[in-house]
Coordinates of C-alpha atoms in Angstrom, one line a residue:
X1375 CA 24.7 -3.7 3.2
X1376 CA 22.5 -1.5 5.4
X1377 CA 23.9 1.3 7.4
X1378 CA 23.3 4.6 9.2
X1379 CA 25.2 7.5 7.6
X1380 CA 25.1 10.8 9.5
X1381 CA 26.7 13.7 7.7
X1382 CA 28.7 16.2 9.8
X1383 CA 26.8 19.3 10.8
X1384 CA 29.8 21.6 10.7
X1385 CA 32.4 22.2 8.0
X1386 CA 35.5 21.4 10.2
X1387 CA 37.5 18.6 8.7
X1388 CA 37.2 16.0 11.4
X1389 CA 37.9 12.4 10.7
X1390 CA 34.9 10.2 9.9
X1391 CA 33.8 7.7 12.6
X1392 CA 32.7 4.2 11.7
X1393 CA 30.8 2.3 14.5
X1394 CA 30.9 -1.5 14.3
X1395 CA 28.4 -3.5 16.3
X1396 CA 28.8 -6.7 18.2
X1397 CA 27.9 -10.2 17.2
X1398 CA 24.2 -11.2 17.1
X1399 CA 23.1 -7.5 17.4
X1400 CA 23.0 -4.8 14.7
X1401 CA 23.6 -1.2 13.9
X1402 CA 20.8 -0.1 16.2
X1403 CA 23.0 -0.6 19.2
X1404 CA 24.7 2.6 18.1
X1405 CA 21.6 4.8 18.1
X1406 CA 22.7 6.9 21.2
X1407 CA 25.9 7.7 19.4
X1408 CA 24.5 8.9 16.1
X1409 CA 23.9 12.4 17.3
X1410 CA 26.8 12.5 19.8
X1411 CA 29.5 13.5 17.3
X1412 CA 28.0 16.3 15.2
X1413 CA 31.5 17.5 14.2
X1414 CA 32.2 14.5 12.1
X1415 CA 30.5 12.0 9.7
X1416 CA 29.3 8.9 11.5
X1417 CA 28.6 5.6 9.8
X1418 CA 27.1 2.5 11.5
X1419 CA 26.8 -0.5 9.1
X1420 CA 25.3 -3.9 9.6
X1421 CA 27.7 -6.7 9.3
X1422 CA 26.9 -9.7 7.0
X1423 CA 24.2 -11.9 8.5
X1424 CA 23.0 -9.1 10.8
X1425 CA 20.3 -6.5 10.6
X1426 CA 19.5 -5.5 7.1
X1427 CA 22.6 -7.0 5.5
X1428 CA 22.5 -10.2 3.4
X1429 CA 23.9 -13.5 4.5
X1430 CA 27.2 -14.8 3.1
X1431 CA 27.3 -17.6 0.5
X1432 CA 31.1 -17.6 0.0
X1433 CA 34.2 -16.8 2.0
X1434 CA 34.5 -13.2 3.2
X1435 CA 36.3 -11.2 5.8
X1436 CA 34.6 -8.6 7.9
X1437 CA 37.5 -6.2 7.7
X1438 CA 37.3 -6.3 3.9
X1439 CA 33.6 -5.5 4.1
X1440 CA 34.3 -2.4 6.2
X1441 CA 36.8 -1.2 3.6
X1442 CA 34.3 -1.9 0.9
X1443 CA 31.8 0.4 2.7
X1444 CA 34.5 3.1 3.0
X1445 CA 35.2 2.8 -0.7
X1446 CA 31.5 3.1 -1.6
X1447 CA 31.2 6.2 0.6
X1448 CA 34.5 7.7 -0.6
X1449 CA 36.1 7.7 2.9
X1450 CA 39.8 7.4 2.7
X1451 CA 40.5 7.1 6.5
X1452 CA 38.3 6.7 9.5
X1453 CA 38.3 6.2 13.2
X1454 CA 37.0 2.7 13.8
X1455 CA 35.0 2.1 17.0
X1456 CA 33.7 -1.4 17.7
X1457 CA 32.2 -3.5 20.4
X1458 CA 33.0 -7.2 20.8
X1459 CA 32.9 -8.7 17.3
X1460 CA 33.0 -5.1 15.9
X1461 CA 36.0 -4.3 18.0
X1462 CA 37.9 -7.3 16.6
X1463 CA 36.9 -6.3 13.1
X1464 CA 38.2 -2.8 13.8
X1465 CA 41.6 -4.2 14.8
X1466 CA 41.6 -6.4 11.8
X1467 CA 41.2 -3.3 9.6
X1468 CA 44.1 -1.7 11.3
X1469 CA 46.2 -4.8 10.7
X1470 CA 45.1 -5.6 7.1
X1471 CA 44.4 -2.1 5.8
X1472 CA 46.5 0.2 7.9
X1473 CA 46.2 3.1 5.6
X1474 CA 42.4 3.2 6.1
X1475 CA 42.5 3.4 9.9
X1476 CA 43.1 6.7 11.8
X1477 CA 42.5 5.4 15.3
X1478 CA 40.8 2.5 17.2
X1479 CA 38.3 2.5 20.0
X1480 CA 37.8 -1.2 21.0
X1481 CA 35.3 -2.4 23.6
X1482 CA 34.5 -5.8 25.0
X1483 CA 37.5 -7.6 23.3
X1484 CA 41.1 -7.3 22.4
X1485 CA 41.5 -8.6 18.8
X1486 CA 39.4 -10.9 16.6
X1487 CA 41.2 -13.8 18.5
X1488 CA 40.0 -13.2 22.0
X1489 CA 41.3 -15.5 24.8
X1490 CA 38.8 -17.0 27.2
X1491 CA 39.7 -18.8 30.4
X1492 CA 37.3 -17.5 33.0
X1493 CA 34.9 -20.1 34.3
X1494 CA 31.8 -17.8 34.0
X1495 CA 32.5 -17.1 30.4
X1496 CA 33.4 -20.7 29.5
X1497 CA 30.2 -21.9 31.2
X1498 CA 28.1 -19.4 29.2
X1499 CA 29.7 -20.5 25.9
X1500 CA 29.0 -24.2 26.8
X1501 CA 25.3 -23.5 27.5
X1502 CA 25.1 -21.3 24.3
X1503 CA 26.5 -24.3 22.3
X1504 CA 24.0 -26.6 23.8
X1505 CA 21.1 -24.2 23.0
X1506 CA 22.3 -24.1 19.4
X1507 CA 22.5 -27.9 19.2
X1508 CA 19.0 -28.2 20.6
X1509 CA 17.5 -25.5 18.4
X1510 CA 16.2 -23.7 21.5
X1511 CA 15.8 -20.0 20.6
X1512 CA 14.7 -18.9 24.1
X1513 CA 17.7 -20.7 25.8
X1514 CA 20.1 -19.2 23.2
X1515 CA 18.8 -15.7 23.9
X1516 CA 18.8 -16.2 27.6
X1517 CA 22.5 -17.1 27.5
X1518 CA 23.3 -14.3 25.1
X1519 CA 21.7 -11.8 27.4
X1520 CA 24.0 -12.7 30.3
X1521 CA 26.8 -10.9 28.5
X1522 CA 24.7 -7.7 28.6
X1523 CA 24.6 -7.6 32.4
X1524 CA 27.8 -9.5 33.0
X1525 CA 28.8 -11.8 35.9
X1526 CA 28.1 -9.3 38.7
X1527 CA 24.5 -8.5 38.1
X1528 CA 21.2 -9.9 36.8
X1529 CA 18.9 -8.8 34.1
X1530 CA 16.8 -7.1 36.7
X1531 CA 19.7 -4.7 37.2
X1532 CA 19.7 -3.5 33.6
X1533 CA 17.9 -0.5 32.3
X1534 CA 14.7 -2.1 30.8
X1535 CA 15.2 -0.1 27.6
X1536 CA 18.7 -1.5 27.1
X1537 CA 17.5 -5.0 28.0
X1538 CA 14.6 -4.8 25.5
X1539 CA 16.7 -3.5 22.7
X1540 CA 19.5 -6.1 23.0
X1541 CA 17.0 -8.9 23.2
X1542 CA 15.1 -7.6 20.2
X1543 CA 18.2 -7.3 18.1
X1544 CA 19.4 -10.8 19.1
X1545 CA 16.1 -12.5 18.4
X1546 CA 15.8 -10.7 15.0
X1547 CA 19.3 -11.6 14.1
X1548 CA 18.7 -15.3 15.0
X1549 CA 15.3 -15.6 13.4
X1550 CA 15.7 -13.2 10.5
X1551 CA 18.9 -14.8 9.2
X1552 CA 18.1 -18.4 10.1
X1553 CA 18.3 -20.8 7.2
X1554 CA 17.2 -24.5 7.3
X1555 CA 18.0 -27.5 5.2
X1556 CA 15.2 -29.5 3.5
X1557 CA 14.6 -31.4 6.6
X1558 CA 14.0 -28.3 8.7
X1559 CA 17.3 -28.4 10.6
X1560 CA 19.1 -25.1 11.1
X1561 CA 22.0 -24.5 8.8
X1562 CA 25.0 -22.7 10.4
X1563 CA 25.8 -19.4 8.7
X1564 CA 29.0 -19.1 6.7
X1565 CA 31.5 -17.7 9.2
X1566 CA 33.9 -15.0 8.3
X1567 CA 37.4 -16.0 7.3
X1568 CA 39.7 -15.2 10.2
X1569 CA 42.6 -12.9 10.2
X1570 CA 45.4 -15.0 11.8
X1571 CA 48.2 -14.0 14.2
X1572 CA 46.5 -10.8 15.4
X1573 CA 48.0 -10.6 18.8
X1574 CA 51.6 -10.9 17.5
X1575 CA 50.9 -8.1 15.0
X1576 CA 49.3 -5.6 17.5
X1577 CA 52.8 -4.0 18.3
X1578 CA 52.9 -2.9 14.7
X1579 CA 49.7 -0.9 14.9
X1580 CA 50.7 2.7 14.2
X1581 CA 47.6 4.6 15.2
X1582 CA 46.2 5.5 18.7
X1583 CA 44.3 2.7 20.4
X1584 CA 41.8 3.2 23.2
X1585 CA 40.5 0.0 24.8
X1586 CA 37.4 1.3 26.4
X1587 CA 35.8 -1.4 28.7
X1588 CA 32.7 -1.6 30.8
X1589 CA 33.9 -2.0 34.3
X1590 CA 31.3 -4.7 35.0
X1591 CA 32.1 -6.8 31.9
X1592 CA 33.4 -10.4 32.3
X1593 CA 37.0 -10.7 33.4
X1594 CA 38.1 -12.2 30.1
X1595 CA 36.7 -9.3 28.1
X1596 CA 38.4 -6.8 30.4
X1597 CA 41.7 -8.7 30.3
X1598 CA 41.6 -8.8 26.5
X1599 CA 41.2 -5.1 26.4
X1600 CA 44.0 -4.5 28.8
X1601 CA 46.3 -6.7 26.8
X1602 CA 45.5 -4.8 23.6
X1603 CA 46.3 -1.5 25.2
X1604 CA 49.6 -2.9 26.6
X1605 CA 50.8 -4.3 23.3
X1606 CA 49.8 -1.3 21.1
X1607 CA 52.5 1.3 21.0
X1608 CA 50.0 4.1 21.5
X1609 CA 47.5 2.2 23.6
X1610 CA 45.4 3.1 26.6
X1611 CA 42.8 1.3 28.6
X1612 CA 40.0 3.0 30.4
X1613 CA 36.9 1.6 32.2
X1614 CA 33.4 3.1 32.2
X1615 CA 31.6 2.4 35.6
X1616 CA 28.1 0.9 35.9
X1617 CA 28.3 -0.8 32.5
X1618 CA 29.2 -4.3 31.2
X1619 CA 29.6 -5.4 27.6
X1620 CA 27.7 -2.5 26.0
X1621 CA 28.9 0.7 27.8
X1622 CA 27.7 2.8 24.8
X1623 CA 24.2 1.7 25.6
X1624 CA 24.3 1.7 29.4
X1625 CA 26.3 4.9 29.8
X1626 CA 26.0 6.7 26.5
X1627 CA 27.0 10.1 27.7
X1628 CA 30.2 8.8 29.4
X1629 CA 31.0 6.7 26.4
X1630 CA 30.7 9.7 24.0
X1631 CA 32.6 12.0 26.4
X1632 CA 35.5 9.6 26.6
X1633 CA 35.7 9.0 22.9
X1634 CA 35.4 12.7 22.2
X1635 CA 38.4 13.4 24.5
X1636 CA 40.4 10.6 23.0
X1637 CA 39.8 12.1 19.5
X1638 CA 40.5 15.6 20.7
X1639 CA 43.9 14.6 22.3
X1640 CA 45.0 13.0 19.1
X1641 CA 43.7 15.8 16.9
X1642 CA 41.3 13.7 14.9

């Protein structure tokens, strides 16, 4: 597994921070945050099938992979911050390995079992599925990029640097990890094994939870974050303005400031 590992620049015993990327992107989405927490060790790994990590050939769970990274780096407990797929993985770690999680910062989702009912999101998923069935890489990327700007803007409204980075990561994930059968047809990757019943277990999470949403994200993503914050005993929901699914990229200073304050309040 590939990862960024930034050692703390001071000797104060602050809790390590593990940054978990979203689906179809990779650890590079956390580049603005690598230098934003100099008081603590920061780790940003690539999930299986993403970035520099290998593809799966047998059943696995993303939460277990995170714990394996922590074991390899001799980290007992960490603050887990994740966006979208990474946010769901962070919650799964808190549910399945509660002794390894000190706090959660979850963006763009609620748990690893998000609920989608909004017409904009459902239409995007339908078109995404059609693009996969047709083997149309450009159409797949085009639909994926909609989540970067959200339902209230267009790609032209995005910072060109953010737009270019997200598209680059998505294309490299798709093409770099694409496997085909002998006839040349794409072979779907081995999906992670799910952690079931997550929503019913959220009230048992015993650590602070911050659902940190981009205010311009799709309604379903916002609602999943709010629900997580309402169900978690020590949950809070905040929104970062002028950002959609990746507030850490669109508003990196505000994202870092908000997370820093959350960690300060909880003495982590």
